[in-house]
Short mmCIF file of C-alpha atoms in Angstrom, two decimals:
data_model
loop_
_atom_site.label_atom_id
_atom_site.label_comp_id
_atom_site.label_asym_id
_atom_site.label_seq_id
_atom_site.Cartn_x
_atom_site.Cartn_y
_atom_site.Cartn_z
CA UNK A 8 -31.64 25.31 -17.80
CA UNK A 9 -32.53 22.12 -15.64
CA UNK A 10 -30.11 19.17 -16.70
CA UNK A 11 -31.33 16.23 -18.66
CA UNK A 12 -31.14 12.83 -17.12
CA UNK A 13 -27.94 11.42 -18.44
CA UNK A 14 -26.22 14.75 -17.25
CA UNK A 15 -26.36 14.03 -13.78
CA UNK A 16 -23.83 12.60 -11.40
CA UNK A 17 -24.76 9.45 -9.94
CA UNK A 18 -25.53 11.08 -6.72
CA UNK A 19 -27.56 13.80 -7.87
CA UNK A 20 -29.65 11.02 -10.22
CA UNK A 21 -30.02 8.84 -6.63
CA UNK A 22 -31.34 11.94 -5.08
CA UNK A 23 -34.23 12.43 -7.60
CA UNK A 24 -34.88 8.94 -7.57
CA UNK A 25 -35.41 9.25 -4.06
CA UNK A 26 -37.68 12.43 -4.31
CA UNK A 27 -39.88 10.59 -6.88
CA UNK A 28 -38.89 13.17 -9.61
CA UNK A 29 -37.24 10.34 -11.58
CA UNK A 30 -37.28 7.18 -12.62
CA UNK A 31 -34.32 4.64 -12.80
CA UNK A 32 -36.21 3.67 -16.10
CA UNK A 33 -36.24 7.45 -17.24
CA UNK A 34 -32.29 7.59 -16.66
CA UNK A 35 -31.64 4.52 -18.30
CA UNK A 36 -33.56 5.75 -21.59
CA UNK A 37 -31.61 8.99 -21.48
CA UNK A 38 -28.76 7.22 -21.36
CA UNK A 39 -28.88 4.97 -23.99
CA UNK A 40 -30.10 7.81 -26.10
CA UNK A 41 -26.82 9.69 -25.33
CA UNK A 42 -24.78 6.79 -26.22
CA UNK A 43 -26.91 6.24 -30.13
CA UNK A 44 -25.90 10.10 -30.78
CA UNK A 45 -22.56 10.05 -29.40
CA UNK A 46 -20.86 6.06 -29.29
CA UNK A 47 -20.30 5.80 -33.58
CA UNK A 48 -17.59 8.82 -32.51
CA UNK A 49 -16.55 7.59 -28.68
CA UNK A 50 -16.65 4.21 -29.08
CA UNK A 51 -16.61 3.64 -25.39
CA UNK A 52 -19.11 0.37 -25.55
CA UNK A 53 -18.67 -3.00 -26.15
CA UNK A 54 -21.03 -4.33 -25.53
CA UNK A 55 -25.10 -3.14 -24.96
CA UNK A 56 -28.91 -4.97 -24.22
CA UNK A 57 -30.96 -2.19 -24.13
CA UNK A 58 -34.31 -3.82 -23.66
CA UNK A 59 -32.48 -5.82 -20.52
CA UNK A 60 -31.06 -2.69 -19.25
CA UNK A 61 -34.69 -0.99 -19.28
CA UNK A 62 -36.57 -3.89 -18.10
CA UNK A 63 -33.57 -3.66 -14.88
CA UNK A 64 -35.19 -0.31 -14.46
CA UNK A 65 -38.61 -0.73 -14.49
CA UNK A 66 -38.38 -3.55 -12.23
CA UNK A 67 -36.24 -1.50 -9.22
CA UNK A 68 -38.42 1.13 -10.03
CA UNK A 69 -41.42 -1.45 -8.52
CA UNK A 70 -38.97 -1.99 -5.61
CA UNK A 71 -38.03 -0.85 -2.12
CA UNK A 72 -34.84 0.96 -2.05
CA UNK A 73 -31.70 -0.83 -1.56
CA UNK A 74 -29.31 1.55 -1.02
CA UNK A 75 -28.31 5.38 -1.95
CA UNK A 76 -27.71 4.26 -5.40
CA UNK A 77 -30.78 2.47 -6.18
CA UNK A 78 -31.33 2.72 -9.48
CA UNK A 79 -28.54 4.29 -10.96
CA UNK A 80 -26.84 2.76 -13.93
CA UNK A 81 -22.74 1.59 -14.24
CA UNK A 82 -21.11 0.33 -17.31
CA UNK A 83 -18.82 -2.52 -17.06
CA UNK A 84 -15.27 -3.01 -17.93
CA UNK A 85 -14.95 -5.79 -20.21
CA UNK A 86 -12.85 -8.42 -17.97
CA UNK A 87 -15.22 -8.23 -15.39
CA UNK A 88 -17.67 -11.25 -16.03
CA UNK A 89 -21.83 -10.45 -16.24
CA UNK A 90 -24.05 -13.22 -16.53
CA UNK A 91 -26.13 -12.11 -19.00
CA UNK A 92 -23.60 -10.27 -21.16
CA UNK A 93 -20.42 -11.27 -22.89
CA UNK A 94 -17.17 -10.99 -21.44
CA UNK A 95 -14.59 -11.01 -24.29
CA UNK A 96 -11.88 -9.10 -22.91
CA UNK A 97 -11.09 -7.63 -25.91
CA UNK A 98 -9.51 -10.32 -27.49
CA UNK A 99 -10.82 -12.54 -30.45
CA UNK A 100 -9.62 -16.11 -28.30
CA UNK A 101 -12.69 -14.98 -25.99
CA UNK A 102 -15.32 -14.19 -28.83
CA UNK A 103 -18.90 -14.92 -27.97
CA UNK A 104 -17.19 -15.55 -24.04
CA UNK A 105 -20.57 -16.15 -21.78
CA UNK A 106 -19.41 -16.35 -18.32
CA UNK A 107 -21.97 -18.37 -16.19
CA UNK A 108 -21.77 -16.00 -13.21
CA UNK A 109 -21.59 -12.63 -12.18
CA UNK A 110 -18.10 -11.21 -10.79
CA UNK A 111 -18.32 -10.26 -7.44
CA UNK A 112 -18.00 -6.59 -7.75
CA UNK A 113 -21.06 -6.81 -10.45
CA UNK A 114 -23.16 -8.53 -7.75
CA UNK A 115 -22.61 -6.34 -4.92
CA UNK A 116 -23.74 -3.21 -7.50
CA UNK A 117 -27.16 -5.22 -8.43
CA UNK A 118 -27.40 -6.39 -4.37
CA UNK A 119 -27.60 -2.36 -4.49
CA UNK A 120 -30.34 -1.61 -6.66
CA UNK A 121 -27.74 -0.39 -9.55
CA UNK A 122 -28.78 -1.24 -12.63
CA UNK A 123 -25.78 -2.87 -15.40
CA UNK A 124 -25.94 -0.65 -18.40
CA UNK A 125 -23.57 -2.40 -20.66
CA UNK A 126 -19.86 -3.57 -20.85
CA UNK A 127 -17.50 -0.51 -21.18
CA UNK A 128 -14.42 -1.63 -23.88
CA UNK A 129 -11.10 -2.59 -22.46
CA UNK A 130 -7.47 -2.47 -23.90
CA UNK A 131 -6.52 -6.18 -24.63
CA UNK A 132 -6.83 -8.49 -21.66
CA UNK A 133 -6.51 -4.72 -19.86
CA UNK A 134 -2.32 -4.38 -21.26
CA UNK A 135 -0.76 -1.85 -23.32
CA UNK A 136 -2.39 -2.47 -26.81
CA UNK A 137 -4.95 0.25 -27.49
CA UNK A 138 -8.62 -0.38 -27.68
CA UNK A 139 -11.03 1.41 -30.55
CA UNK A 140 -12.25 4.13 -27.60
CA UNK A 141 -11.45 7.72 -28.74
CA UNK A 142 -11.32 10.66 -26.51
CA UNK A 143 -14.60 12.03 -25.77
CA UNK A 144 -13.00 15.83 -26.23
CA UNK A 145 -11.08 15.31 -29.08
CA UNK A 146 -10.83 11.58 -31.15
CA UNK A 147 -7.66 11.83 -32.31
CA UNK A 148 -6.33 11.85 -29.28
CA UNK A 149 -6.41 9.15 -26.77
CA UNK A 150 -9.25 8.16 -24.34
CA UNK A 151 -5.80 6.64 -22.12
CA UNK A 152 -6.18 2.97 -20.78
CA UNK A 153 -6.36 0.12 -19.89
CA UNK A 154 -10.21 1.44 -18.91
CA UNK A 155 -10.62 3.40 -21.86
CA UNK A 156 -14.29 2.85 -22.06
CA UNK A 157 -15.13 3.44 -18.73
CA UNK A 158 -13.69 6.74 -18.53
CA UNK A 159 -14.92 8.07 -22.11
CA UNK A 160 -18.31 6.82 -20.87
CA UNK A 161 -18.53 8.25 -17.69
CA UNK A 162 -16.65 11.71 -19.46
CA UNK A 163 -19.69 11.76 -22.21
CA UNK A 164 -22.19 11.64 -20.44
CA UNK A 165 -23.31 8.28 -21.29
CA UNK A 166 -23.47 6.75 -17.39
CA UNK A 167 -23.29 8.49 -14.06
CA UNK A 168 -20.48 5.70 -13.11
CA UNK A 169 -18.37 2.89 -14.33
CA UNK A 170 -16.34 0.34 -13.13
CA UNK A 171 -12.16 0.08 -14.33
CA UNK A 172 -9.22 -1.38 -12.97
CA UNK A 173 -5.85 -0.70 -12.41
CA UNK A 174 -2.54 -3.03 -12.84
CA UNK A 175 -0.02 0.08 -13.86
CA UNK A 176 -2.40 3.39 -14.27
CA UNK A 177 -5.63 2.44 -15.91
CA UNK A 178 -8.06 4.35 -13.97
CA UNK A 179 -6.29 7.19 -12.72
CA UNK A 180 -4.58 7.98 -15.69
CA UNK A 181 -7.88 7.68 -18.42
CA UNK A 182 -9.93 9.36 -15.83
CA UNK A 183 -7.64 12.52 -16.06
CA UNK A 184 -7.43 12.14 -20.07
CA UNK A 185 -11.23 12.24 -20.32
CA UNK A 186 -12.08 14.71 -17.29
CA UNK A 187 -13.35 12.30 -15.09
CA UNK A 188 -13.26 11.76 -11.65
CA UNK A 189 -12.02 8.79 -10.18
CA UNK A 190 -10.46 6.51 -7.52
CA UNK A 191 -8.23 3.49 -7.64
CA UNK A 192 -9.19 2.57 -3.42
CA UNK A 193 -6.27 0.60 -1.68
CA UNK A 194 -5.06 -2.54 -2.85
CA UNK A 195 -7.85 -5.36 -1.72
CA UNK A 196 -10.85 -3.16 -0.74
CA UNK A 197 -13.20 -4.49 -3.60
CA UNK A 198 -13.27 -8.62 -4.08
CA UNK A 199 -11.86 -9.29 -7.16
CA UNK A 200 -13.48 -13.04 -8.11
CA UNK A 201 -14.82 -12.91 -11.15
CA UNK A 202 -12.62 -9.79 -12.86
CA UNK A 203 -9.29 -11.21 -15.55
CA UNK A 204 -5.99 -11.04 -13.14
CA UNK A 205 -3.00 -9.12 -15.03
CA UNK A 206 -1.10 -8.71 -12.29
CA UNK A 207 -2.12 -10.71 -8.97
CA UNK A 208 -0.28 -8.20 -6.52
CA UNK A 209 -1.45 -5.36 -8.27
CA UNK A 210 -4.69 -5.62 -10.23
CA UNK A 211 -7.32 -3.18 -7.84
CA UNK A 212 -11.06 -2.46 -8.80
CA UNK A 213 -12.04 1.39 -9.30
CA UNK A 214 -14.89 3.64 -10.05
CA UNK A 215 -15.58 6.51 -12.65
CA UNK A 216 -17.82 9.02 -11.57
CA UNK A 217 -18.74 12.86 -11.77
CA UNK A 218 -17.72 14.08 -8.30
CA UNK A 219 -16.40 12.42 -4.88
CA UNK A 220 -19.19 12.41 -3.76
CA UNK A 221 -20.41 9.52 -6.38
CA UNK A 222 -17.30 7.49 -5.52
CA UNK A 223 -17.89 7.88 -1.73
CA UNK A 224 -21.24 6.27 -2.32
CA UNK A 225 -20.11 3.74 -4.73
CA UNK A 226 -17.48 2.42 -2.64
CA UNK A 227 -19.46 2.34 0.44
CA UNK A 228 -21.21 -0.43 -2.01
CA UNK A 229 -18.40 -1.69 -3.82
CA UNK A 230 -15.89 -2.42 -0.47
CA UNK A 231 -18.22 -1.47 2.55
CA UNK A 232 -16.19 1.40 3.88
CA UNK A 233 -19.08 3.44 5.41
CA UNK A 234 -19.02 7.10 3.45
CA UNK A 235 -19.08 10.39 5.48
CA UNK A 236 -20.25 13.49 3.84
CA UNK A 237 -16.88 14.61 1.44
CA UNK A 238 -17.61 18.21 3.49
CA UNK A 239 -14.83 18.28 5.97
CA UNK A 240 -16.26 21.01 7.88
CA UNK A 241 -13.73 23.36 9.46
CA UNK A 242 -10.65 21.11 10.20
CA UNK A 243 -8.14 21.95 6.68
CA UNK A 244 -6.21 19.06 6.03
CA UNK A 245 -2.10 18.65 5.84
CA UNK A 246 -0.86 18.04 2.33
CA UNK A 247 2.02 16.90 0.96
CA UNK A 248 3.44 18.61 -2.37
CA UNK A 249 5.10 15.35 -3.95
CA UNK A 250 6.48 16.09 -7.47
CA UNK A 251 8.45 12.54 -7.59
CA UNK A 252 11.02 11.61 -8.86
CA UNK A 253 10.03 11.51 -12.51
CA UNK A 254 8.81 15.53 -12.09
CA UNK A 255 10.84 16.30 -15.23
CA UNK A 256 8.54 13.84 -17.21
CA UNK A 257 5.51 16.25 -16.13
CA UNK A 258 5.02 18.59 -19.48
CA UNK A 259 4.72 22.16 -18.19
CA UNK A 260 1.44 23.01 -18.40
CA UNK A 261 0.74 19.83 -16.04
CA UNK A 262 3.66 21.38 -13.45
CA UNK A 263 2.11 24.76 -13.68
CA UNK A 264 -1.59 23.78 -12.88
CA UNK A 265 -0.27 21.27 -9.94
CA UNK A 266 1.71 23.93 -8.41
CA UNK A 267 -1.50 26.71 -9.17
CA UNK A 268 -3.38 23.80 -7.06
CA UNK A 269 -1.38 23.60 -4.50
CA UNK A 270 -0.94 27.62 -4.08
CA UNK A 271 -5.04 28.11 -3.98
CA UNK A 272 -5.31 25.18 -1.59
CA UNK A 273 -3.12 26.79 0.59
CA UNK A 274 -4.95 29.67 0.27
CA UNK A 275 -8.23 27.91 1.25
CA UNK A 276 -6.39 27.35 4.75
CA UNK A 277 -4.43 24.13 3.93
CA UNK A 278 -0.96 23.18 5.35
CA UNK A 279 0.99 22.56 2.28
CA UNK A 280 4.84 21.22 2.27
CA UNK A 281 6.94 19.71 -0.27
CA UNK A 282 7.49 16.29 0.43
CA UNK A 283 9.88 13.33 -0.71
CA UNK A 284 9.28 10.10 -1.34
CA UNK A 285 11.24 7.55 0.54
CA UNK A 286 14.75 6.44 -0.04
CA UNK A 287 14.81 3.51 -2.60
CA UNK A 288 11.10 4.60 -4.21
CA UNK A 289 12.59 6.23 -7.38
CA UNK A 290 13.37 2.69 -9.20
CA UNK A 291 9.91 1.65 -8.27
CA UNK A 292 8.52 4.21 -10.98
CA UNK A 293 10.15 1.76 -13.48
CA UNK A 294 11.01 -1.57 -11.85
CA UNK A 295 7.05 -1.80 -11.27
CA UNK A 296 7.09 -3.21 -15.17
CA UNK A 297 9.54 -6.40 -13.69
CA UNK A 298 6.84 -7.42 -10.97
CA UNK A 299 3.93 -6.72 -14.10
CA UNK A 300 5.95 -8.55 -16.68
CA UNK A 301 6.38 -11.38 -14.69
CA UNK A 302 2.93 -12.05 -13.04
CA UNK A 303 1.10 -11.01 -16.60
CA UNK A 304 2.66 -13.76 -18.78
CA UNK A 305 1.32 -16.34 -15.92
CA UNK A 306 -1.90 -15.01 -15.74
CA UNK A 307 -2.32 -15.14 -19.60
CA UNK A 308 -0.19 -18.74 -19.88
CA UNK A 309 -2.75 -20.78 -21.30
CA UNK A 310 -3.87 -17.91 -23.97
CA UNK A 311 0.00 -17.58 -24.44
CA UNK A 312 0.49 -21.64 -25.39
CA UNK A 313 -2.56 -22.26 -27.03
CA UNK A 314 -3.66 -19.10 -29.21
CA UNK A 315 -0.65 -17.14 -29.93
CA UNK A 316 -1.40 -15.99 -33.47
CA UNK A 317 -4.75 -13.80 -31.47
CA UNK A 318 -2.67 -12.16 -29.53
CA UNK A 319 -1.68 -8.14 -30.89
CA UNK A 320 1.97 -7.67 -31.91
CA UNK A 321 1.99 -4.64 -29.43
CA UNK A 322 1.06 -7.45 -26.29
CA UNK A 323 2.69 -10.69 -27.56
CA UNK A 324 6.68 -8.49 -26.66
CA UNK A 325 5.89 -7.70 -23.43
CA UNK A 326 4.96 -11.33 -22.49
CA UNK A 327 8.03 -12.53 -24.03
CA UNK A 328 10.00 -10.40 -21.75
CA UNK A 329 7.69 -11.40 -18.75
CA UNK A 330 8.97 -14.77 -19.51
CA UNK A 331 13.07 -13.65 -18.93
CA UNK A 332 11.97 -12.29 -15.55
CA UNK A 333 13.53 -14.72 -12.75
CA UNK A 334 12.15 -15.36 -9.26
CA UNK A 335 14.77 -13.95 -7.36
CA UNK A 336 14.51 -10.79 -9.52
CA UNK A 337 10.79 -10.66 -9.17
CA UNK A 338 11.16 -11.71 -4.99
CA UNK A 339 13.78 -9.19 -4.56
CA UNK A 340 11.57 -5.94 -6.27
CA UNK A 341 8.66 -7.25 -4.31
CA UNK A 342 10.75 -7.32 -1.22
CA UNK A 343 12.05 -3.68 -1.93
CA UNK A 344 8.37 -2.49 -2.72
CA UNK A 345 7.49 -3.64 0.95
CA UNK A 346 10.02 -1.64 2.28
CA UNK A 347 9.70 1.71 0.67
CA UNK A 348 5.27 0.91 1.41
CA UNK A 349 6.18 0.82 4.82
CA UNK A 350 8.48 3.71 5.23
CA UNK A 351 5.78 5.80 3.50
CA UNK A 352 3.57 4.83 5.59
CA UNK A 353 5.42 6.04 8.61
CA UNK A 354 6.30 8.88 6.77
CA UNK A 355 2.73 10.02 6.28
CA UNK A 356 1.79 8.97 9.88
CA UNK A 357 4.89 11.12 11.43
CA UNK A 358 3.13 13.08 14.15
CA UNK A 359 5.73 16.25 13.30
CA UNK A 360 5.93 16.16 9.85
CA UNK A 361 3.40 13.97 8.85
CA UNK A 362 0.35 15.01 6.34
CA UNK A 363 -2.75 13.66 5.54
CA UNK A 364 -2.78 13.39 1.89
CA UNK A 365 -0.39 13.67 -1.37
CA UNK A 366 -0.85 16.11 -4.27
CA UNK A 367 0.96 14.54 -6.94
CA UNK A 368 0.10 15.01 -10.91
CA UNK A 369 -2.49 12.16 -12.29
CA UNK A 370 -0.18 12.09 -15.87
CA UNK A 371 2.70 13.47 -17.64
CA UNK A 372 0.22 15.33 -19.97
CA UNK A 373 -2.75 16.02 -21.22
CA UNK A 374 -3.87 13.10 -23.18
CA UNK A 375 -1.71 12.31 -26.48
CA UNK A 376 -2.33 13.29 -29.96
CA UNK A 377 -2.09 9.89 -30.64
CA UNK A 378 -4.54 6.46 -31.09
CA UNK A 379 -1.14 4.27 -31.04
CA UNK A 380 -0.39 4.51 -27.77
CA UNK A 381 -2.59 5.01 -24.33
CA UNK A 382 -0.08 7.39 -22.74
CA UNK A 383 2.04 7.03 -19.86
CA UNK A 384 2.21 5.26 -16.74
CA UNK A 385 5.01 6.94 -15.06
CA UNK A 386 2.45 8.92 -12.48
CA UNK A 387 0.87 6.14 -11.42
CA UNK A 388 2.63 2.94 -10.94
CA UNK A 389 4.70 3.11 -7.88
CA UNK A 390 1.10 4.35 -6.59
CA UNK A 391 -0.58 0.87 -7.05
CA UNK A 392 2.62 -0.93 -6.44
CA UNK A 393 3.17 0.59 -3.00
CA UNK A 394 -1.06 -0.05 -2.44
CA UNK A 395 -2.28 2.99 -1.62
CA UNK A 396 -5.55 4.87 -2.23
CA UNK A 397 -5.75 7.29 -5.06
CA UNK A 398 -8.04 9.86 -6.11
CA UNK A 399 -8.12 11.92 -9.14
CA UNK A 400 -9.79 15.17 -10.13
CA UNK A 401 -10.53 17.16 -13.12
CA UNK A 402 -8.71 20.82 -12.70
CA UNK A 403 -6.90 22.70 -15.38
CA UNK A 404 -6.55 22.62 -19.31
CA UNK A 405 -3.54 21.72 -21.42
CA UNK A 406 -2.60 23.47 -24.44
CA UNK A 407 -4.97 21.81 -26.89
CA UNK A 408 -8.05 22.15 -24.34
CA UNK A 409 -8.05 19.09 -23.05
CA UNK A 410 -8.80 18.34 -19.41
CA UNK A 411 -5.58 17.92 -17.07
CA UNK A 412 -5.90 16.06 -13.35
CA UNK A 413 -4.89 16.68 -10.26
CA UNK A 414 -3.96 13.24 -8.06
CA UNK A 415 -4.52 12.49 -4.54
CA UNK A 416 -3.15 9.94 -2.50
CA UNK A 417 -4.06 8.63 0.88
CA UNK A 418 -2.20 6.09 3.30
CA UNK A 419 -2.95 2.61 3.33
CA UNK A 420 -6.41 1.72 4.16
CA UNK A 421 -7.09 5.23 5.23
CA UNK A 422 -9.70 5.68 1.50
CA UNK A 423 -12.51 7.23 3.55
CA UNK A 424 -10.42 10.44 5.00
CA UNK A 425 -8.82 10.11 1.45
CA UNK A 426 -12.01 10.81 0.26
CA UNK A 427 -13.15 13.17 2.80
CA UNK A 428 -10.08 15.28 1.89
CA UNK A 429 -10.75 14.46 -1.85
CA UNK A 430 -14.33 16.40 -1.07
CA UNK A 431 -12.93 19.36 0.50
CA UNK A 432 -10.09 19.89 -2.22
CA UNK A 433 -12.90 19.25 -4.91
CA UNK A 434 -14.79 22.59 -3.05
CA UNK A 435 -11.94 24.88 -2.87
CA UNK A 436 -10.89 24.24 -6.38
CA UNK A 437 -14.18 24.51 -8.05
#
């Protein structure tokens, strides 16, 4: 039975664009008819024009092609700023928020041909307290965050690809909840201007999509790293079995379907080792909430002086303790971040022992039983503190059917073979 529309990965819906057996207007409307049967339950939308977001259509429909995504729709995170919708953040100081521009990231994807769907809800100025997004497989359990929208979106069916961002674990970690794919790139690769800093040193743009393919293509838009075919050919990449430090935390279904990964990849013809992190890199699993505590209450200073009373009871702590953070604290962890970043880098890069990617779990669990909470970080963090590209897939369910992830992580600057491997992993466990 031929797919509708809306059921198609953004790559696949660029394709029959292409072929002239679809319209951009066509996938729109099957979009936004996805989202009126399924959004009362999801909740994954904050906000939506849907005469604007047809009339986008129509008109690239008229047009040239701009570029292998012409035409294909993205939902927004809500603290990245559209002209022509609001940007609230999810907070009531910003109700009614009209930014006068677009955010960079949001004009490279209409530069494209992409067409903005809508704004995708957000966690609370992206931080820990949840949003009203449920989990598209299950709504009593959590969607994850802070890009809870985004990934319950792109997991629904309701848009081929979103955009989210990540501070602690808030695309790789919802992705996985909702059985989506995803990639946080390395730190810097997508201009940020325009998108609501939590954490200066840490805040990265991502994408949710359907396969690697999607994100190859969206961040050959998004950061102009030119995307080869995911196909590897016959050269089998070197990966690294990390666990972490914090494998304990991993429930055991999660440990059982990394380590099933890891045995079929190896299988497939892959080189897989066990391998450590650096000396020192255990503490940055939790000392990554000192450098976030302390940039976070700065970025949110004037919200923090001036509207106190709007801000949750779950965010309002942590800013308090960002406050107690000193300087030389904060210098020292950043200093100590450097240092273990570099010596994984050399690690990875060892012409012996070196590999070419990590397989490392994308969360503790499947996603909790639980709308109080948006799970837990402890996966992810040292990940966007030490920079570094990361990639996760859907593979595996937990013991209340819900999807699990598999994470992938590349050296520094190295996203495109991180997403070349990404493809060739995504083949052998399908």
């Amino acid at each position: 039975m031929a797919k509708k529309p809306h059921e198609l990965s953004a790559a696949q819906a660029a394709r029959s664009m292409a072929s002239g057996e679809l319209t951009s207007e066509a996938l729109v409307a099957s979009c936004l008819e996805r989202i009126a049967e399924r959004d009362e339950t999801v909740r994954a939308w904050a906000f939506l024009d849907r005469a604007q977001a047809l009339a986008q259509a129509r008109a690239l429909d008229r047009m040239p092609r701009r570029s292998p995504l012409h035409g294909v729709p993205f939902g927004i995170k809500d603290i990245i700023d559209t002209a022509d919708l609001p940007t609230e953040y999810n907070s009531p100081i910003y109700r009614g928020h009209r930014p006068k521009a677009d955010a960079a990231c949001v004009a490279l994807l209409r530069r494209a041909g992409c067409v903005i769907l809508g704004k995708t809800v957000t966690t609370e100025f992206a931080n820990n307290h949840p949003s009203q997004t449920r989990n598209p497989h299950n709504s009593a359990h959590t969607p994850g965050g802070s890009s809870s929208g985004s990934a319950a979106a792109v997991a629904d069916f309701m848009v081929p690809a979103a955009l989210g961002t990540q501070t602690g674990g808030s695309v790789i970690r919802p992705a996985a909840y909702c059985g989506a794919f995803a990639c946080k790139p390395s730190f810097g690769s997508i201009n940020r201007a325009g998108t609501k800093f939590v954490a200066e040193s840490l805040d990265t743009l991502g994408v949710f999509a359907r396969s690697v393919e999607d994100l190859g293509l969206s961040l050959e838009i998004l950061a102009s790293r030119p995307f080869a075919s995911s196909k590897a050919g016959k050269e089998k990449p070197r990966i690294g079995l990390c666990r972490t430090p914090r494998w304990s935390e991993a429930d055991a279904a999660t440990q059982a379907n990394l380590e099933r990964a890891a045995t079929r990849l190896a299988e497939a013809g892959a080189q897989v080792r066990d391998f450590e992190l650096p000396a020192g890199s255990a503490d940055l699993f939790d000392r990554h909430r000192l450098i976030m505590g302390y940039e976070d209450v700065r970025a949110l200073a004037w919200e923090y002086e001036n509207f106190p009373n709007e801000i949750s009871q779950t965010l309002k702590p942590r800013l308090d303790e960002g406050w107690k953070v000193s300087r030389a604290d904060y210098d020292d962890m950043r200093e100590r971040a450097r240092r273990c970043r570099r010596a994984l880098s050399q690690q990875m890069s060892d012409p012996t022992q070196g590999v070419d990617v990590l397989l490392t779990p994308s969360a503790t669990a499947e996603a909790p039983a639980s709308l109080a909470s948006t799970g837990d970080p402890v996966f992810n963090r040292a990940w966007t503190l030490f920079g570094v590209p990361c990639v996760t897939l859907p593979h595996g369910k937990g013991p209340h059917g819900l999807p699990l992830g598999i994470q992938l992580v590349g050296a520094f600057d190295a996203d495109a073979a991180l997403l070349r491997w990404a493809g060739w992993i995504e083949e052998k466990l399908a």
